[in-house]
mmCIF file with all atom_site columns, C-alpha atoms in Angstrom:
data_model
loop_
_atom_site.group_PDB
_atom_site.id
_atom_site.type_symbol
_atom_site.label_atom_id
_atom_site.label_alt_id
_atom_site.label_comp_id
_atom_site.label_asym_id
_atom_site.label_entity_id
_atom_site.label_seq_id
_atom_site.pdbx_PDB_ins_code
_atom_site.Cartn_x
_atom_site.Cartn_y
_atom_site.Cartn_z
_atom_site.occupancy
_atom_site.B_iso_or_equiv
_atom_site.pdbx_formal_charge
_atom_site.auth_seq_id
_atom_site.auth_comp_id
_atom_site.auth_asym_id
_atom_site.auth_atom_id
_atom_site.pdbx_PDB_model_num
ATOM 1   C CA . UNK A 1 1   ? 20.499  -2.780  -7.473  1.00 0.00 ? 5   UNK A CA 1
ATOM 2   C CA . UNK A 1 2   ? 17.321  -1.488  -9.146  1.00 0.00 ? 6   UNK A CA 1
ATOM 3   C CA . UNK A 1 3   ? 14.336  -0.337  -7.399  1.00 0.00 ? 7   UNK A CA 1
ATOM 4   C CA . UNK A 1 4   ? 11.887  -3.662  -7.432  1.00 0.00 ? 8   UNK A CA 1
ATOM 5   C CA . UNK A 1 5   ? 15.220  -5.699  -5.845  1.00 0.00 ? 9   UNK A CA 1
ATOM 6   C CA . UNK A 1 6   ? 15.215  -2.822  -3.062  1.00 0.00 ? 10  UNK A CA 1
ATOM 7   C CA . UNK A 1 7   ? 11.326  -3.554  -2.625  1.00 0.00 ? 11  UNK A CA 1
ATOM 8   C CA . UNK A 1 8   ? 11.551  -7.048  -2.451  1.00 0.00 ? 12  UNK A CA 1
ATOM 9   C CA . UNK A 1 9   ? 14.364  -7.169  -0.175  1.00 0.00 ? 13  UNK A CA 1
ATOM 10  C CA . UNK A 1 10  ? 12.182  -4.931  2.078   1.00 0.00 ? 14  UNK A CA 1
ATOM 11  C CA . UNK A 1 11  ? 8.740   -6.260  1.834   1.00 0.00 ? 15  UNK A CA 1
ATOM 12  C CA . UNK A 1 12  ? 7.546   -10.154 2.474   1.00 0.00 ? 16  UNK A CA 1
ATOM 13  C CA . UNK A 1 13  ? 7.389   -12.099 -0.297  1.00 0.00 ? 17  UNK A CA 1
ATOM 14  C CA . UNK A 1 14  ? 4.176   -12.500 -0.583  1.00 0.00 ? 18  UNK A CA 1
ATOM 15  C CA . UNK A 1 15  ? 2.911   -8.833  -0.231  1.00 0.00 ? 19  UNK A CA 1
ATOM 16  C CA . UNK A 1 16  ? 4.939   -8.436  -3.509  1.00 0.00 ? 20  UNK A CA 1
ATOM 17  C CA . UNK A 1 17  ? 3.305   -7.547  -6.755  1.00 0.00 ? 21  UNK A CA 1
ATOM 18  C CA . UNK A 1 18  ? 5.601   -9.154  -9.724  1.00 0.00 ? 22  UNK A CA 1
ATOM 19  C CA . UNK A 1 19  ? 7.924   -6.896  -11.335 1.00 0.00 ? 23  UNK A CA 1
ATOM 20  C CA . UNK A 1 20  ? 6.002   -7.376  -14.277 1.00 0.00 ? 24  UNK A CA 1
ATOM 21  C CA . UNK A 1 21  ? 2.582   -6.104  -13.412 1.00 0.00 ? 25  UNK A CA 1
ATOM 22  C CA . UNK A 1 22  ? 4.338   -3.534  -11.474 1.00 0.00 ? 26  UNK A CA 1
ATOM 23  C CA . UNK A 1 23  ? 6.619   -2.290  -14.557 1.00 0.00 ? 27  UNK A CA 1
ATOM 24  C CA . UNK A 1 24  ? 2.945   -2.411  -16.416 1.00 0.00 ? 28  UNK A CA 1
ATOM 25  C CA . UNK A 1 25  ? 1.473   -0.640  -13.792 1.00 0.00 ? 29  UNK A CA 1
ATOM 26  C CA . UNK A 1 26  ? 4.071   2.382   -14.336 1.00 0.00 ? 30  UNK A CA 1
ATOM 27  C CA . UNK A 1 27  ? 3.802   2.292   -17.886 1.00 0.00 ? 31  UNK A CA 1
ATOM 28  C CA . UNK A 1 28  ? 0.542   1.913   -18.359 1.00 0.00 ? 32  UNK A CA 1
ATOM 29  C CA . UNK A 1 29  ? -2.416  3.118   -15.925 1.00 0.00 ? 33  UNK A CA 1
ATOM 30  C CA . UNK A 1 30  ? -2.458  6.671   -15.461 1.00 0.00 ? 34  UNK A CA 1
ATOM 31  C CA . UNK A 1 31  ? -2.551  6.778   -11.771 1.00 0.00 ? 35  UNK A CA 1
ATOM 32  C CA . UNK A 1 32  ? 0.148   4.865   -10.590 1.00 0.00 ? 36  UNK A CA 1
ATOM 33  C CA . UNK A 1 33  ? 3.495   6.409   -10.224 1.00 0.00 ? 37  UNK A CA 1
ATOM 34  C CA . UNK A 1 34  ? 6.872   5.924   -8.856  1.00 0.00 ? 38  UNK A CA 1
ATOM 35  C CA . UNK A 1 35  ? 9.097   8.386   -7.107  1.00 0.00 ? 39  UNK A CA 1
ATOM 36  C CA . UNK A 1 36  ? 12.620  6.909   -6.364  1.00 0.00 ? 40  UNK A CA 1
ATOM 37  C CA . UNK A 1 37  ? 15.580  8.752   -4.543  1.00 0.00 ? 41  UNK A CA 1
ATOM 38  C CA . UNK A 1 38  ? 18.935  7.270   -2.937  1.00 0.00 ? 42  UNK A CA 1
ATOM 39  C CA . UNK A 1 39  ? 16.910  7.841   0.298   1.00 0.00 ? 43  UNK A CA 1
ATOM 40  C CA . UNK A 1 40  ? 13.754  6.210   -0.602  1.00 0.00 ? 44  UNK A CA 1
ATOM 41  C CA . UNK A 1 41  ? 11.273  4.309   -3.044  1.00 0.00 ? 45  UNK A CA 1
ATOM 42  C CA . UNK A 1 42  ? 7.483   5.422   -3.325  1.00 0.00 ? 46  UNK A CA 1
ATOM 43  C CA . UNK A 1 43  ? 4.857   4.139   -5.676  1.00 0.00 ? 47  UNK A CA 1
ATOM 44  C CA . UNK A 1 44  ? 1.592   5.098   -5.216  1.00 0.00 ? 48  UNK A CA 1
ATOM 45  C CA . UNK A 1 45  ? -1.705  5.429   -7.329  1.00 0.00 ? 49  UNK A CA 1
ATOM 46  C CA . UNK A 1 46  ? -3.446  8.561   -7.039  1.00 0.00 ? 50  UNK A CA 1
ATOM 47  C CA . UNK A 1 47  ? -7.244  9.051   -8.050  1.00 0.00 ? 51  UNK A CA 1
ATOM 48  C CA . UNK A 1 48  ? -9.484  12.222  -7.882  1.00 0.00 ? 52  UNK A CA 1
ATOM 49  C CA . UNK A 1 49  ? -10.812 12.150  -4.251  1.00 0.00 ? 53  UNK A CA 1
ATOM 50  C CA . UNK A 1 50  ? -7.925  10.012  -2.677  1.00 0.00 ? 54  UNK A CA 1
ATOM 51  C CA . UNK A 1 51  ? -4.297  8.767   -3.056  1.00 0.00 ? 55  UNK A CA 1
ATOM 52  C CA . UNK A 1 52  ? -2.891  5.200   -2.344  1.00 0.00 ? 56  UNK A CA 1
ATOM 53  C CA . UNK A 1 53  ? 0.733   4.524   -1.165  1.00 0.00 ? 57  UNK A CA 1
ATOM 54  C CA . UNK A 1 54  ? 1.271   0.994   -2.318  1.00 0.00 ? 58  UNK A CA 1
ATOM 55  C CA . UNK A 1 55  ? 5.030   0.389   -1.296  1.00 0.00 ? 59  UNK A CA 1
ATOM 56  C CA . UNK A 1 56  ? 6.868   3.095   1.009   1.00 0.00 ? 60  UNK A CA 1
ATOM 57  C CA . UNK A 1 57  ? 10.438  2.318   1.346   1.00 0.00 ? 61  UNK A CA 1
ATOM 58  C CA . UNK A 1 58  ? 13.231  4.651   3.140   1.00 0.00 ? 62  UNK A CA 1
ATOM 59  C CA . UNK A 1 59  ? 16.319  3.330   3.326   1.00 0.00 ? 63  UNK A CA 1
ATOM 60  C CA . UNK A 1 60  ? 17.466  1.765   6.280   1.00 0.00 ? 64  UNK A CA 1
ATOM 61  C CA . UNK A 1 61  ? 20.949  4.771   6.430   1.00 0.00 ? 65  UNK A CA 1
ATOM 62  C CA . UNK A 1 62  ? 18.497  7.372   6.583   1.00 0.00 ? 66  UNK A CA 1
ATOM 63  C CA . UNK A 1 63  ? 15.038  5.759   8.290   1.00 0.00 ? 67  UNK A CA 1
ATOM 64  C CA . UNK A 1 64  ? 14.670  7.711   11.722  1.00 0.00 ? 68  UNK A CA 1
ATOM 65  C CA . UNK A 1 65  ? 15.740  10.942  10.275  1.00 0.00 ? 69  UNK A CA 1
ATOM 66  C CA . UNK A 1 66  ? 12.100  12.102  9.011   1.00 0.00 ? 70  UNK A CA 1
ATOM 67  C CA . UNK A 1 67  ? 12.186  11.122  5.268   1.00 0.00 ? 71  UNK A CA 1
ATOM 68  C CA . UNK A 1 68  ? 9.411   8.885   5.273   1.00 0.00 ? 72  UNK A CA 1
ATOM 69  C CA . UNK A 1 69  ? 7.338   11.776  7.146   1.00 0.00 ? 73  UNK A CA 1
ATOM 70  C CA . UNK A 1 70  ? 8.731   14.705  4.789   1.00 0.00 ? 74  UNK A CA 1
ATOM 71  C CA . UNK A 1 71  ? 7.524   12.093  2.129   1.00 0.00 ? 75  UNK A CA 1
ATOM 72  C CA . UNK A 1 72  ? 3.998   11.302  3.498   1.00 0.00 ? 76  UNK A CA 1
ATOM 73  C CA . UNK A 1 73  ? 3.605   15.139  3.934   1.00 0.00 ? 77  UNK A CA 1
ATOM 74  C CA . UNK A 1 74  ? 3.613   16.282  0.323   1.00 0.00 ? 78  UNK A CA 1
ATOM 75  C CA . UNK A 1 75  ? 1.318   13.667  0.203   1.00 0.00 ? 79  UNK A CA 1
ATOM 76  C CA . UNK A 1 76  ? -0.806  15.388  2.736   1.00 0.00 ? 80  UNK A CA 1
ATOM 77  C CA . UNK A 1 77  ? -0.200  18.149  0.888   1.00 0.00 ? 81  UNK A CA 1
ATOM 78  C CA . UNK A 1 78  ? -2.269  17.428  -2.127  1.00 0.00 ? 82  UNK A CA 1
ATOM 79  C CA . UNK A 1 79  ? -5.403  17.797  0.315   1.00 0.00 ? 83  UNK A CA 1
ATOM 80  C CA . UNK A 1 80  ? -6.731  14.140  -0.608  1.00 0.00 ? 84  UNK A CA 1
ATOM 81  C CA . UNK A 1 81  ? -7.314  11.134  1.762   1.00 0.00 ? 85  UNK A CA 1
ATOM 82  C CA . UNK A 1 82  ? -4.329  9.145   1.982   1.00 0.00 ? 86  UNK A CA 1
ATOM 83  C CA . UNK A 1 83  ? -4.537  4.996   2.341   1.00 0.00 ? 87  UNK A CA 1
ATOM 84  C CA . UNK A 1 84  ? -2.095  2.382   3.330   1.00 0.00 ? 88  UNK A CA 1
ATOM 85  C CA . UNK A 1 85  ? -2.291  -1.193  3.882   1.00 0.00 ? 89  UNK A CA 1
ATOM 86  C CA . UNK A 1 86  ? 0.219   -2.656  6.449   1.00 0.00 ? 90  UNK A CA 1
ATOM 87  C CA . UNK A 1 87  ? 1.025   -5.671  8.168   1.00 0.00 ? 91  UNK A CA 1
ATOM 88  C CA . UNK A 1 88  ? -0.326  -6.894  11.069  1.00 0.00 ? 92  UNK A CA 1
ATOM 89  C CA . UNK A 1 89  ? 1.824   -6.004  14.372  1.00 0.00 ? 93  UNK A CA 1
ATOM 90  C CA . UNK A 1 90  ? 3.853   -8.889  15.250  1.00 0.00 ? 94  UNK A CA 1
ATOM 91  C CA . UNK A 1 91  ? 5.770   -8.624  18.672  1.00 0.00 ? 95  UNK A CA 1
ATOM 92  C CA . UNK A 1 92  ? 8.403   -11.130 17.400  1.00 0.00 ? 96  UNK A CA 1
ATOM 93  C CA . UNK A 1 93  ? 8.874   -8.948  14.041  1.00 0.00 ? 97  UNK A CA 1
ATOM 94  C CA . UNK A 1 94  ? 9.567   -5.388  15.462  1.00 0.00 ? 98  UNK A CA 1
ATOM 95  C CA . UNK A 1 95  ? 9.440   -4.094  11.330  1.00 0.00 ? 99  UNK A CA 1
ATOM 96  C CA . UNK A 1 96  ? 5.752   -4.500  11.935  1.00 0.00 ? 100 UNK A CA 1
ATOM 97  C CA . UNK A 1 97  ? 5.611   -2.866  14.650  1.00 0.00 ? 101 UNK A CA 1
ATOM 98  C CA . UNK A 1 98  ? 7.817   -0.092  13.786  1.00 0.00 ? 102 UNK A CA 1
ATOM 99  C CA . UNK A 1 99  ? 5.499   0.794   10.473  1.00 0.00 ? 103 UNK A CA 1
ATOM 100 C CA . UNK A 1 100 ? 2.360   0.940   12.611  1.00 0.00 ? 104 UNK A CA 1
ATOM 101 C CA . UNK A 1 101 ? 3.780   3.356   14.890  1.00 0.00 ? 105 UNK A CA 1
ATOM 102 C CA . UNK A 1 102 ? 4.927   5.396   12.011  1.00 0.00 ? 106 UNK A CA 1
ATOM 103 C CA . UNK A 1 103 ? 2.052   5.861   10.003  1.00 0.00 ? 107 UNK A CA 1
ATOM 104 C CA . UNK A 1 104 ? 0.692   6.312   13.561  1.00 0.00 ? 108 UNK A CA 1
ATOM 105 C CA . UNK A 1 105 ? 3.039   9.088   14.596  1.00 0.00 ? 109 UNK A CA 1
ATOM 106 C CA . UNK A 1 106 ? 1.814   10.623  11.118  1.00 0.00 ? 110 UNK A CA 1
ATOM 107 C CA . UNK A 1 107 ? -1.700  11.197  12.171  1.00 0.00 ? 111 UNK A CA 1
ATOM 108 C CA . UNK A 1 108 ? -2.921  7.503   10.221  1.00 0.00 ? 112 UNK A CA 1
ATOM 109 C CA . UNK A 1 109 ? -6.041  5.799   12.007  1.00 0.00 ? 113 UNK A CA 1
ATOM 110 C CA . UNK A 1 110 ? -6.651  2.150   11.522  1.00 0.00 ? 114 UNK A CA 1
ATOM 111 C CA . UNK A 1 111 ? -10.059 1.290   9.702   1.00 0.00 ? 115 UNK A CA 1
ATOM 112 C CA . UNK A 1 112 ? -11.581 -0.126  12.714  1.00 0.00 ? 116 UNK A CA 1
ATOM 113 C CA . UNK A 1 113 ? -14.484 -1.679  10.746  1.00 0.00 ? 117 UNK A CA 1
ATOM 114 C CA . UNK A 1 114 ? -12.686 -2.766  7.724   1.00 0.00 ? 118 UNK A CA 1
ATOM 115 C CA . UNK A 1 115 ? -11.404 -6.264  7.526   1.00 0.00 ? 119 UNK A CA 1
ATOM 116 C CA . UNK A 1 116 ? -8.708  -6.967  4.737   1.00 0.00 ? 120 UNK A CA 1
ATOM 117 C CA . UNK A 1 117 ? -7.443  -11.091 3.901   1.00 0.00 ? 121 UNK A CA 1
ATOM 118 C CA . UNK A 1 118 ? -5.872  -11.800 0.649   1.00 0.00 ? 122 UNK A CA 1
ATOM 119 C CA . UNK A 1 119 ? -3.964  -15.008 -0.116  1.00 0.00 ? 123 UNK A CA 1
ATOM 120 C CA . UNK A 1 120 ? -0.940  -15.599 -1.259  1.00 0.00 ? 124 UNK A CA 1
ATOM 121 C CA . UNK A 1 121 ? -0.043  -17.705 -4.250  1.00 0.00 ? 125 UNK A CA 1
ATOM 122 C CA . UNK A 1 122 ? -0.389  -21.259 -2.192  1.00 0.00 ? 126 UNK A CA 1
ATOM 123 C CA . UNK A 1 123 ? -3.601  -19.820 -1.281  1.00 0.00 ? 127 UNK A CA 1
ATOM 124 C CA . UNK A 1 124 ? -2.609  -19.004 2.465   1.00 0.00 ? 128 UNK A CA 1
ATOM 125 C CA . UNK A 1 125 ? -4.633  -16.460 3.640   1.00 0.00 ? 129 UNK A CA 1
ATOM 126 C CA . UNK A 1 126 ? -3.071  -13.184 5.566   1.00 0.00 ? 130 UNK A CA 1
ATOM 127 C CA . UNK A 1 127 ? -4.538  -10.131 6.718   1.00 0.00 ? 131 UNK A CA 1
ATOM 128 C CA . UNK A 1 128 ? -3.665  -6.594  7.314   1.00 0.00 ? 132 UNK A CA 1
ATOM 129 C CA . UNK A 1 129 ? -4.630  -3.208  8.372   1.00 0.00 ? 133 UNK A CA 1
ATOM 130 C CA . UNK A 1 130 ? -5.919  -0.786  6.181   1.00 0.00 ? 134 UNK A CA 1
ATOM 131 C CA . UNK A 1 131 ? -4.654  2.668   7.958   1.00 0.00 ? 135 UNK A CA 1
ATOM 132 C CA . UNK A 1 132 ? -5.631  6.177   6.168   1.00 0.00 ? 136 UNK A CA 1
ATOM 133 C CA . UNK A 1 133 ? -5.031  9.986   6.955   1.00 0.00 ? 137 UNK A CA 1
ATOM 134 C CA . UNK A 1 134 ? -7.711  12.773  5.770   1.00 0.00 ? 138 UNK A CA 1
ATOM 135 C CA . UNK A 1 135 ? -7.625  16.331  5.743   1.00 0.00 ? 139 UNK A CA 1
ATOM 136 C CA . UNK A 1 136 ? -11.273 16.389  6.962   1.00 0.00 ? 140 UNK A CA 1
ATOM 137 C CA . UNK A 1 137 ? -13.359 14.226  8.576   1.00 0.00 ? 141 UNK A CA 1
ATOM 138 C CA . UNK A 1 138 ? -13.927 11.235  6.540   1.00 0.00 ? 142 UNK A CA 1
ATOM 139 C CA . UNK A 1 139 ? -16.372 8.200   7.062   1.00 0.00 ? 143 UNK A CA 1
ATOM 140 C CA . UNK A 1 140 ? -14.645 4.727   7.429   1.00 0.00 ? 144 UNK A CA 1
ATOM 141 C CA . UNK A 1 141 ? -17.832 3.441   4.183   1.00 0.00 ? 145 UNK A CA 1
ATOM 142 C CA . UNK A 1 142 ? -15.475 5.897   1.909   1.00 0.00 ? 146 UNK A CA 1
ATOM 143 C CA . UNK A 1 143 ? -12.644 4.493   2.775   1.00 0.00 ? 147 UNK A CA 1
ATOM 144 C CA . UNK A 1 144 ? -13.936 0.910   1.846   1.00 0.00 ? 148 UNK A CA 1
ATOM 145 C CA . UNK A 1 145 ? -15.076 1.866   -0.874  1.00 0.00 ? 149 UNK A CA 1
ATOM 146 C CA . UNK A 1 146 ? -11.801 3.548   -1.704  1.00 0.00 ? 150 UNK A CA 1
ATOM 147 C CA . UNK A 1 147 ? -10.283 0.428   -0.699  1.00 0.00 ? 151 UNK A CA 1
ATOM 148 C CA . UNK A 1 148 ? -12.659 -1.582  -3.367  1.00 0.00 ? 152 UNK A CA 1
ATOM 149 C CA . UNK A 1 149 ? -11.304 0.672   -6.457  1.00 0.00 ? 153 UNK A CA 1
ATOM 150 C CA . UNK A 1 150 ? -7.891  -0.105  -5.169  1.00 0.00 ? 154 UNK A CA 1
ATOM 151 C CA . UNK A 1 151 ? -8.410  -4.002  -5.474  1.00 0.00 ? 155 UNK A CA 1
ATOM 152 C CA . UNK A 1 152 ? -10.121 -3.735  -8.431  1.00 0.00 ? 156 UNK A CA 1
ATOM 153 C CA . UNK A 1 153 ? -7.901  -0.937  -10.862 1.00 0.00 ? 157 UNK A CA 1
ATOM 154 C CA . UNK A 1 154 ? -4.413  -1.287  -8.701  1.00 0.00 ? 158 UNK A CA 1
ATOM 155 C CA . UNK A 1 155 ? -3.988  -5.424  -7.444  1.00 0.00 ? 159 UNK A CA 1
ATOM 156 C CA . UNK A 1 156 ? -6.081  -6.704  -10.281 1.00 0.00 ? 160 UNK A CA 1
ATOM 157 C CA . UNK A 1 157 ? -4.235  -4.700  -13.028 1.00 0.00 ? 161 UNK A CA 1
ATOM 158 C CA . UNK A 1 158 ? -3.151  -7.188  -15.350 1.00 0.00 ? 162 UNK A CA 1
ATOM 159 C CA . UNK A 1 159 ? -3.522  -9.756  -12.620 1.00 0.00 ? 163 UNK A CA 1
ATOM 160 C CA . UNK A 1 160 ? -4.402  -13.022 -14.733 1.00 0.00 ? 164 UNK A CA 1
ATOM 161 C CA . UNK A 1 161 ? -1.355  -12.530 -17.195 1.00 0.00 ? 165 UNK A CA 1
ATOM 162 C CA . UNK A 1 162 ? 0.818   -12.688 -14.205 1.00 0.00 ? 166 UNK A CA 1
ATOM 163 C CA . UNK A 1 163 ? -1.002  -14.951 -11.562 1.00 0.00 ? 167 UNK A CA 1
ATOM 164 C CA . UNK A 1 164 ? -3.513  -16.404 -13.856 1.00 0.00 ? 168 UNK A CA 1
ATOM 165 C CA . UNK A 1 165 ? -5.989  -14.943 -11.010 1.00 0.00 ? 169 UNK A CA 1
ATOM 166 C CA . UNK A 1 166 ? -7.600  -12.075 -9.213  1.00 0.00 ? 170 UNK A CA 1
ATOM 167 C CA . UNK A 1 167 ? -5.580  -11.281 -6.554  1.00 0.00 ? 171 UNK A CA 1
ATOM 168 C CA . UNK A 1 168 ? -7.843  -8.755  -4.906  1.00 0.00 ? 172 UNK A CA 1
ATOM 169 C CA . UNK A 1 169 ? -11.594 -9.415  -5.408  1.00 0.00 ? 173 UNK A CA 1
ATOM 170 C CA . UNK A 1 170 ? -13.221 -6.662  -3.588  1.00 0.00 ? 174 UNK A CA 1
ATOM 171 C CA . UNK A 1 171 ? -16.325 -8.440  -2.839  1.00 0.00 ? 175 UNK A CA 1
ATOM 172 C CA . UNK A 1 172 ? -13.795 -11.633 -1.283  1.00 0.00 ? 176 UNK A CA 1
ATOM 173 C CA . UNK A 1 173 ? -11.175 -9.992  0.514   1.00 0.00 ? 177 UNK A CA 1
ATOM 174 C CA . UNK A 1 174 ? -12.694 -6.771  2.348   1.00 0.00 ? 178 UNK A CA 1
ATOM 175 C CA . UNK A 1 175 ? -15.327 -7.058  4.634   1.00 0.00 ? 179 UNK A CA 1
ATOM 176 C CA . UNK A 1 176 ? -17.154 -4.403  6.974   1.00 0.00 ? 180 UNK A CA 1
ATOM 177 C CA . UNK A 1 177 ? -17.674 -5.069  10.637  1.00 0.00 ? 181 UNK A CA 1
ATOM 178 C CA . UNK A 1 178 ? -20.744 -3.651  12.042  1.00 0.00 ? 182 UNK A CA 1
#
């Protein structure tokens, strides 16, 4: 099984980028990368002042035995500020629950005044938390505005050959609580 099967047997359907506009993504924007293991599938996008971890999977043999963490710490490592998004918790889906409480357990705070709703292709609507680690104090504005270059160079990259749309306009899907 290649690695986009392993993500999409792993990650809802709709949270999904095609394989596509992910293979693009790889091949042709300079930040996003791929790291890939037996153990565990990472791609992530990193930028001068932060780093985004778009899909994090550990496989479910080894998951409890501190890859993900060993993973997210040579992240840390690279001294930047660190962003996730991640499903809402959902008591009758203990996955969701599970991921909050790791990124948790890995020093991750949830952007309290950042609200994040994106639709999926039948235009259903669905939140989620944006969660990041810093190095150094960091103001929750940075990280929405982190969050807005995300949308705009990572979920819109080559969006309308493969969806015919935007999928992340940063000016319609985040929002700042005051």
């Amino acid at each position: 099984m290649d690695w986009y099967e392993r993500l999409a047997n792993y990650f809802p359907e709709h949270e999904m980028k095609h394989p596509g506009q992910l293979r693009d993504l790889l091949d042709h924007h300079e930040a996003y990368r791929k790291l890939e293991s037996p153990e565990f599938i990472v791609t992530y996008a990193e930028f001068a002042d932060f780093l985004f971890i778009d899909y994090l999977l550990v496989n479910s043999q080894t998951r409890g035995k501190g890859t993900g963490s060993r993973l997210l710490d040579r992240f840390k490592q690279r001294g930047k500020t660190l962003i996730v998004e991640v499903e809402l918790p959902d008591v009758e889906d203990t996955d969701t629950l599970l991921r909050v409480r790791f990124y948790e357990r890995n020093g991750f705070k949830r952007a309290e005044r950042i609200t994040y709703t994106r639709s999926d292709e039948d235009g259903e609507p669905y939140t989620m938390d944006v969660y990041y680690w810093s190095p150094s104090e960091v103001a929750e504005k940075s990280v929405l505005h982190n969050m807005k270059t995300i949308c705009r160079e990572i979920h819109n990259f080559r969006s309308e050959k493969y969806y015919g749309r935007l999928l992340a306009d940063p000016e319609e899907v985040l929002d700042w609580e005051n």
